[in-house]
Amino acid sequence: MMRSWQHKISTLEHWRPWQRLTCFLVVAILSVIGYLALFGVLSHGKDLQTAPAASIAPLLLAGVLLILNLIFLRAEGWSQGAIGLDQPWRRICQFFTGFGFGCALVMVWAILLTICMGIQWHWARSFHLAGALPLLSFTLFLAASEELAYRGYLLLRMSRSHSALASAFITSLLFTVMHLQGGVPWLNAMAGIFTCALVYSALVLRWSSVPLAIGFHAANNVMQNLLGLRESPMTILQPAGGHSAGGMLALALVSVLNIGVFVVLWRGTHPHTGSAWTRKAIDSRVSKELVN
């Protein structure tokens, strides 16, 4: 079986970059379809996110996408460090660093909403631990799945074929379209989800670390649940009152803030390949070919 996998990887090595990229996209899409099917079977019309089995589907999806990234990194001749899948303790630290900064960003969002809409915050009564813990695991594994799908090998390969900036925008648009299909209003998707995706892309391209982006992404979702921006069993504080007239202004300011964070992060990113860590990992393939 090991020889079979090695043979398949060696076959991928002889493909052109666009063929490997297309193959990765097809397998990733099929994996997501399988995840959705499993999610539907397990939920039976109920809110699976708060059930004890909440993390099964996204955990399996994250595992499949992790293996998929490793296979295609090897086929390219790139090290696992190209997207931060090496040095476990360092990557764990990056995850928690990203989580901290992600929490801070959402707190600034909450301040903007309070100022623009006159929202008052109250302790929520909907919080209960039995539902919060499964939702937390669901959120973490889903964030990992999405980062591995959009900002792992896919983003890195595209940044080598095209400009890093174009790659960040394209993968962010794909990420946004996926959420639009899930029922998110297009204005919210473009102002919030798309601009956040740009931030995630900048994190990966600057520090060559998917775990850093996973932490940031997971914190974004967890904090929205905690602050009642997504009401759930995890909600501790809940916004109340306020006037809807300031909603558009708040959304615009959140979008500007996210873009500002993206620009600041992007200033330290190499215009074509990302950080020096990424270039070093990618250039290992060239060195290998020269030696051979």
Short mmCIF file of C-alpha atoms in Angstrom, two decimals:
data_model
loop_
_atom_site.label_atom_id
_atom_site.label_comp_id
_atom_site.label_asym_id
_atom_site.label_seq_id
_atom_site.Cartn_x
_atom_site.Cartn_y
_atom_site.Cartn_z
CA MET A 1 0.00 0.00 0.00
CA MET A 2 2.88 2.34 0.82
CA ARG A 3 4.43 1.63 -2.58
CA SER A 4 1.10 2.41 -4.21
CA TRP A 5 0.99 5.83 -2.56
CA GLN A 6 4.62 6.50 -3.46
CA HIS A 7 3.83 5.60 -7.07
CA LYS A 8 0.87 7.99 -7.12
CA ILE A 9 2.98 10.80 -5.65
CA SER A 10 5.73 10.15 -8.17
CA THR A 11 3.10 10.38 -10.90
CA LEU A 12 1.97 13.75 -9.56
CA GLU A 13 5.59 14.95 -9.65
CA HIS A 14 5.60 14.64 -13.44
CA TRP A 15 2.41 16.62 -13.90
CA ARG A 16 2.42 20.28 -14.79
CA PRO A 17 1.67 22.78 -11.99
CA TRP A 18 -1.78 23.62 -13.32
CA GLN A 19 -2.63 19.90 -13.47
CA ARG A 20 -1.63 19.38 -9.83
CA LEU A 21 -3.57 22.49 -8.85
CA THR A 22 -6.68 21.29 -10.69
CA CYS A 23 -6.38 17.82 -9.14
CA PHE A 24 -6.08 19.33 -5.66
CA LEU A 25 -9.17 21.48 -6.23
CA VAL A 26 -11.24 18.54 -7.50
CA VAL A 27 -10.31 16.28 -4.58
CA ALA A 28 -10.86 19.11 -2.08
CA ILE A 29 -14.31 19.84 -3.53
CA LEU A 30 -15.23 16.15 -3.40
CA SER A 31 -14.05 16.07 0.23
CA VAL A 32 -16.29 19.03 1.09
CA ILE A 33 -19.25 17.36 -0.64
CA GLY A 34 -18.58 14.22 1.39
CA TYR A 35 -18.41 16.33 4.55
CA LEU A 36 -21.76 17.95 3.79
CA ALA A 37 -23.33 14.57 3.10
CA LEU A 38 -22.00 13.14 6.37
CA PHE A 39 -23.14 16.24 8.22
CA GLY A 40 -26.64 15.82 6.81
CA VAL A 41 -26.78 12.14 7.77
CA LEU A 42 -25.60 12.78 11.32
CA SER A 43 -27.81 15.82 11.94
CA HIS A 44 -31.16 14.37 10.79
CA GLY A 45 -32.49 17.93 10.60
CA LYS A 46 -31.24 18.81 14.08
CA ASP A 47 -28.56 21.27 15.16
CA LEU A 48 -25.58 18.94 15.01
CA GLN A 49 -23.18 21.72 15.97
CA THR A 50 -24.30 21.49 19.59
CA ALA A 51 -24.57 17.68 19.71
CA PRO A 52 -21.87 15.44 21.21
CA ALA A 53 -21.02 14.17 17.71
CA ALA A 54 -20.54 17.74 16.47
CA SER A 55 -16.86 17.46 15.67
CA ILE A 56 -16.96 14.15 13.75
CA ALA A 57 -17.65 15.57 10.28
CA PRO A 58 -15.24 18.58 10.40
CA LEU A 59 -12.59 16.43 12.12
CA LEU A 60 -12.70 13.91 9.27
CA LEU A 61 -12.65 16.72 6.71
CA ALA A 62 -9.65 18.35 8.40
CA GLY A 63 -7.84 15.00 8.42
CA VAL A 64 -8.49 14.38 4.73
CA LEU A 65 -7.40 17.90 3.76
CA LEU A 66 -4.27 17.63 5.90
CA ILE A 67 -3.26 14.42 4.11
CA LEU A 68 -4.12 16.01 0.77
CA ASN A 69 -1.87 19.00 1.51
CA LEU A 70 1.00 16.74 2.57
CA ILE A 71 0.70 14.65 -0.61
CA PHE A 72 0.78 17.67 -2.91
CA LEU A 73 3.56 19.38 -0.99
CA ARG A 74 5.64 16.24 -1.44
CA ALA A 75 4.74 16.05 -5.12
CA GLU A 76 6.01 19.61 -5.55
CA GLY A 77 9.21 18.80 -3.65
CA TRP A 78 8.34 21.37 -0.98
CA SER A 79 8.87 20.85 2.72
CA GLN A 80 5.99 20.70 5.20
CA GLY A 81 7.33 23.94 6.64
CA ALA A 82 6.16 25.74 3.49
CA ILE A 83 2.72 26.03 5.11
CA GLY A 84 3.70 25.49 8.73
CA LEU A 85 3.16 21.77 9.16
CA ASP A 86 6.53 21.19 10.82
CA GLN A 87 7.98 22.02 14.28
CA PRO A 88 4.85 21.19 16.32
CA TRP A 89 5.62 23.30 19.40
CA ARG A 90 6.39 26.37 17.34
CA ARG A 91 3.18 25.95 15.36
CA ILE A 92 1.14 25.46 18.54
CA CYS A 93 2.52 28.76 19.81
CA GLN A 94 1.60 30.38 16.50
CA PHE A 95 -1.92 28.97 16.76
CA PHE A 96 -2.46 30.57 20.17
CA THR A 97 -0.84 33.81 19.01
CA GLY A 98 -3.27 33.93 16.10
CA PHE A 99 -6.13 33.10 18.44
CA GLY A 100 -5.24 36.02 20.70
CA PHE A 101 -5.05 38.54 17.88
CA GLY A 102 -8.25 37.16 16.35
CA CYS A 103 -10.06 37.75 19.64
CA ALA A 104 -8.72 41.31 19.76
CA LEU A 105 -9.98 42.04 16.24
CA VAL A 106 -13.52 40.90 17.06
CA MET A 107 -13.46 43.00 20.25
CA VAL A 108 -12.74 46.04 18.09
CA TRP A 109 -15.69 45.05 15.89
CA ALA A 110 -17.89 44.98 18.98
CA ILE A 111 -16.71 48.47 19.96
CA LEU A 112 -17.53 49.78 16.48
CA LEU A 113 -21.02 48.23 16.67
CA THR A 114 -21.57 49.79 20.08
CA ILE A 115 -20.56 53.26 18.88
CA CYS A 116 -22.39 53.18 15.54
CA MET A 117 -25.60 51.48 16.65
CA GLY A 118 -25.82 52.41 20.32
CA ILE A 119 -25.91 48.75 21.34
CA GLN A 120 -26.07 47.79 25.00
CA TRP A 121 -24.58 44.50 26.17
CA HIS A 122 -26.28 42.16 28.64
CA TRP A 123 -25.39 38.81 30.14
CA ALA A 124 -26.98 36.09 28.03
CA ARG A 125 -29.19 33.37 29.43
CA SER A 126 -28.71 31.02 26.50
CA PHE A 127 -25.24 29.79 27.56
CA HIS A 128 -25.00 26.16 28.61
CA LEU A 129 -21.82 24.11 28.81
CA ALA A 130 -23.30 20.92 27.35
CA GLY A 131 -23.96 22.71 24.06
CA ALA A 132 -20.98 25.09 24.18
CA LEU A 133 -18.24 22.43 24.26
CA PRO A 134 -19.39 20.51 21.15
CA LEU A 135 -19.86 23.82 19.35
CA LEU A 136 -16.32 24.86 20.33
CA SER A 137 -14.83 21.65 18.92
CA PHE A 138 -16.95 21.99 15.78
CA THR A 139 -15.73 25.57 15.31
CA LEU A 140 -12.05 24.67 15.76
CA PHE A 141 -12.08 21.72 13.36
CA LEU A 142 -14.12 23.61 10.76
CA ALA A 143 -11.67 26.53 10.86
CA ALA A 144 -8.81 24.07 10.39
CA SER A 145 -10.61 22.47 7.42
CA GLU A 146 -11.25 25.79 5.71
CA GLU A 147 -7.68 27.02 6.14
CA LEU A 148 -6.23 23.75 4.83
CA ALA A 149 -8.61 23.88 1.86
CA TYR A 150 -8.13 27.51 0.82
CA ARG A 151 -4.85 28.73 2.27
CA GLY A 152 -2.60 25.69 2.35
CA TYR A 153 -1.20 24.13 -0.81
CA LEU A 154 -3.80 25.89 -2.96
CA LEU A 155 -2.70 29.41 -1.99
CA LEU A 156 1.00 28.51 -2.12
CA ARG A 157 0.78 26.88 -5.55
CA MET A 158 -1.20 29.80 -6.98
CA SER A 159 1.28 32.31 -5.55
CA ARG A 160 4.03 30.55 -7.51
CA SER A 161 2.06 30.61 -10.77
CA HIS A 162 0.65 34.12 -10.36
CA SER A 163 1.25 37.08 -8.08
CA ALA A 164 0.74 36.51 -4.36
CA LEU A 165 -1.77 39.37 -4.22
CA ALA A 166 -3.88 37.91 -7.04
CA SER A 167 -3.74 34.51 -5.36
CA ALA A 168 -4.93 35.99 -2.07
CA PHE A 169 -7.87 37.68 -3.80
CA ILE A 170 -8.86 34.60 -5.82
CA THR A 171 -8.79 32.19 -2.87
CA SER A 172 -10.64 34.75 -0.74
CA LEU A 173 -13.35 35.03 -3.39
CA LEU A 174 -13.69 31.24 -3.50
CA PHE A 175 -13.98 31.23 0.28
CA THR A 176 -16.66 33.94 0.13
CA VAL A 177 -18.66 32.19 -2.58
CA MET A 178 -18.74 29.07 -0.42
CA HIS A 179 -20.30 31.09 2.40
CA LEU A 180 -22.75 32.73 0.02
CA GLN A 181 -23.93 29.25 -0.94
CA GLY A 182 -24.51 28.66 2.77
CA GLY A 183 -27.02 31.51 2.93
CA VAL A 184 -24.88 34.44 4.13
CA PRO A 185 -26.20 37.78 2.69
CA TRP A 186 -23.89 39.00 -0.06
CA LEU A 187 -23.22 42.38 1.58
CA ASN A 188 -22.21 40.76 4.87
CA ALA A 189 -20.15 38.21 2.96
CA MET A 190 -18.17 40.81 1.01
CA ALA A 191 -17.71 43.24 3.91
CA GLY A 192 -16.93 40.66 6.57
CA ILE A 193 -16.03 37.24 5.20
CA PHE A 194 -14.07 38.38 2.14
CA THR A 195 -12.02 40.94 4.05
CA CYS A 196 -11.32 38.42 6.83
CA ALA A 197 -10.19 35.90 4.21
CA LEU A 198 -7.70 38.47 2.93
CA VAL A 199 -6.29 38.77 6.47
CA TYR A 200 -5.98 34.98 6.74
CA SER A 201 -4.16 34.88 3.40
CA ALA A 202 -1.73 37.59 4.48
CA LEU A 203 -0.95 35.68 7.67
CA VAL A 204 -0.14 32.51 5.74
CA LEU A 205 1.92 34.23 3.05
CA ARG A 206 3.88 36.37 5.50
CA TRP A 207 4.70 33.72 8.10
CA SER A 208 4.20 30.54 6.05
CA SER A 209 1.94 29.20 8.79
CA VAL A 210 -1.50 27.71 8.30
CA PRO A 211 -1.72 27.06 12.09
CA LEU A 212 -1.39 30.82 12.67
CA ALA A 213 -4.32 31.45 10.32
CA ILE A 214 -6.33 28.62 11.90
CA GLY A 215 -5.94 30.24 15.32
CA PHE A 216 -6.97 33.66 13.99
CA HIS A 217 -9.92 32.19 12.07
CA ALA A 218 -11.11 30.05 14.99
CA ALA A 219 -10.93 33.03 17.38
CA ASN A 220 -13.01 35.06 14.95
CA ASN A 221 -15.80 32.48 15.01
CA VAL A 222 -15.55 31.72 18.74
CA MET A 223 -15.70 35.40 19.73
CA GLN A 224 -18.72 36.02 17.51
CA ASN A 225 -20.49 33.21 19.36
CA LEU A 226 -19.39 34.47 22.78
CA LEU A 227 -20.55 38.04 22.05
CA GLY A 228 -23.89 37.00 20.61
CA LEU A 229 -23.09 38.16 17.08
CA ARG A 230 -24.01 34.55 16.35
CA GLU A 231 -26.46 33.50 19.04
CA SER A 232 -25.66 30.02 20.29
CA PRO A 233 -25.21 27.95 23.48
CA MET A 234 -21.73 29.52 23.64
CA THR A 235 -23.11 33.07 23.93
CA ILE A 236 -22.11 34.87 27.14
CA LEU A 237 -22.91 38.48 26.23
CA GLN A 238 -25.81 39.53 24.07
CA PRO A 239 -26.32 42.82 22.19
CA ALA A 240 -29.63 44.56 22.77
CA GLY A 241 -31.32 47.76 21.73
CA GLY A 242 -29.56 50.10 19.39
CA HIS A 243 -30.73 51.50 16.08
CA SER A 244 -30.43 49.77 12.74
CA ALA A 245 -29.61 53.05 10.97
CA GLY A 246 -25.99 52.74 12.06
CA GLY A 247 -25.73 49.14 10.88
CA MET A 248 -24.43 50.00 7.42
CA LEU A 249 -21.86 52.40 8.88
CA ALA A 250 -20.70 49.74 11.33
CA LEU A 251 -20.40 47.17 8.55
CA ALA A 252 -18.41 49.62 6.44
CA LEU A 253 -16.06 50.41 9.33
CA VAL A 254 -15.52 46.71 10.04
CA SER A 255 -14.66 46.20 6.39
CA VAL A 256 -12.22 49.15 6.40
CA LEU A 257 -10.64 47.86 9.62
CA ASN A 258 -10.13 44.39 8.14
CA ILE A 259 -8.62 45.80 4.97
CA GLY A 260 -6.34 47.99 7.07
CA VAL A 261 -5.11 44.94 8.97
CA PHE A 262 -4.57 43.14 5.66
CA VAL A 263 -2.52 46.06 4.27
CA VAL A 264 -0.34 46.24 7.40
CA LEU A 265 0.33 42.49 7.25
CA TRP A 266 0.91 42.56 3.51
CA ARG A 267 3.67 45.19 3.80
CA GLY A 268 5.93 42.49 5.23
CA THR A 269 5.05 39.90 2.58
CA HIS A 270 7.27 39.21 -0.41
CA PRO A 271 5.46 40.47 -3.55
CA HIS A 272 5.55 37.07 -5.24
CA THR A 273 6.13 34.13 -2.96
CA GLY A 274 5.42 35.26 0.59
CA SER A 275 7.94 35.14 3.43
CA ALA A 276 11.53 34.02 3.40
CA TRP A 277 10.45 30.76 5.07
CA THR A 278 8.18 30.05 2.11
CA ARG A 279 10.85 30.86 -0.45
CA LYS A 280 13.37 28.65 1.34
CA ALA A 281 10.94 25.72 1.38
CA ILE A 282 10.03 26.18 -2.27
CA ASP A 283 13.60 26.59 -3.44
CA SER A 284 14.44 23.20 -1.90
CA ARG A 285 12.78 21.62 -4.97
CA VAL A 286 15.05 23.56 -7.32
CA SER A 287 18.15 22.52 -5.36
CA LYS A 288 16.98 18.91 -5.39
CA GLU A 289 16.54 18.95 -9.16
CA LEU A 290 19.98 20.50 -9.68
CA VAL A 291 21.62 17.82 -7.55
CA ASN A 292 19.84 15.07 -9.43
#
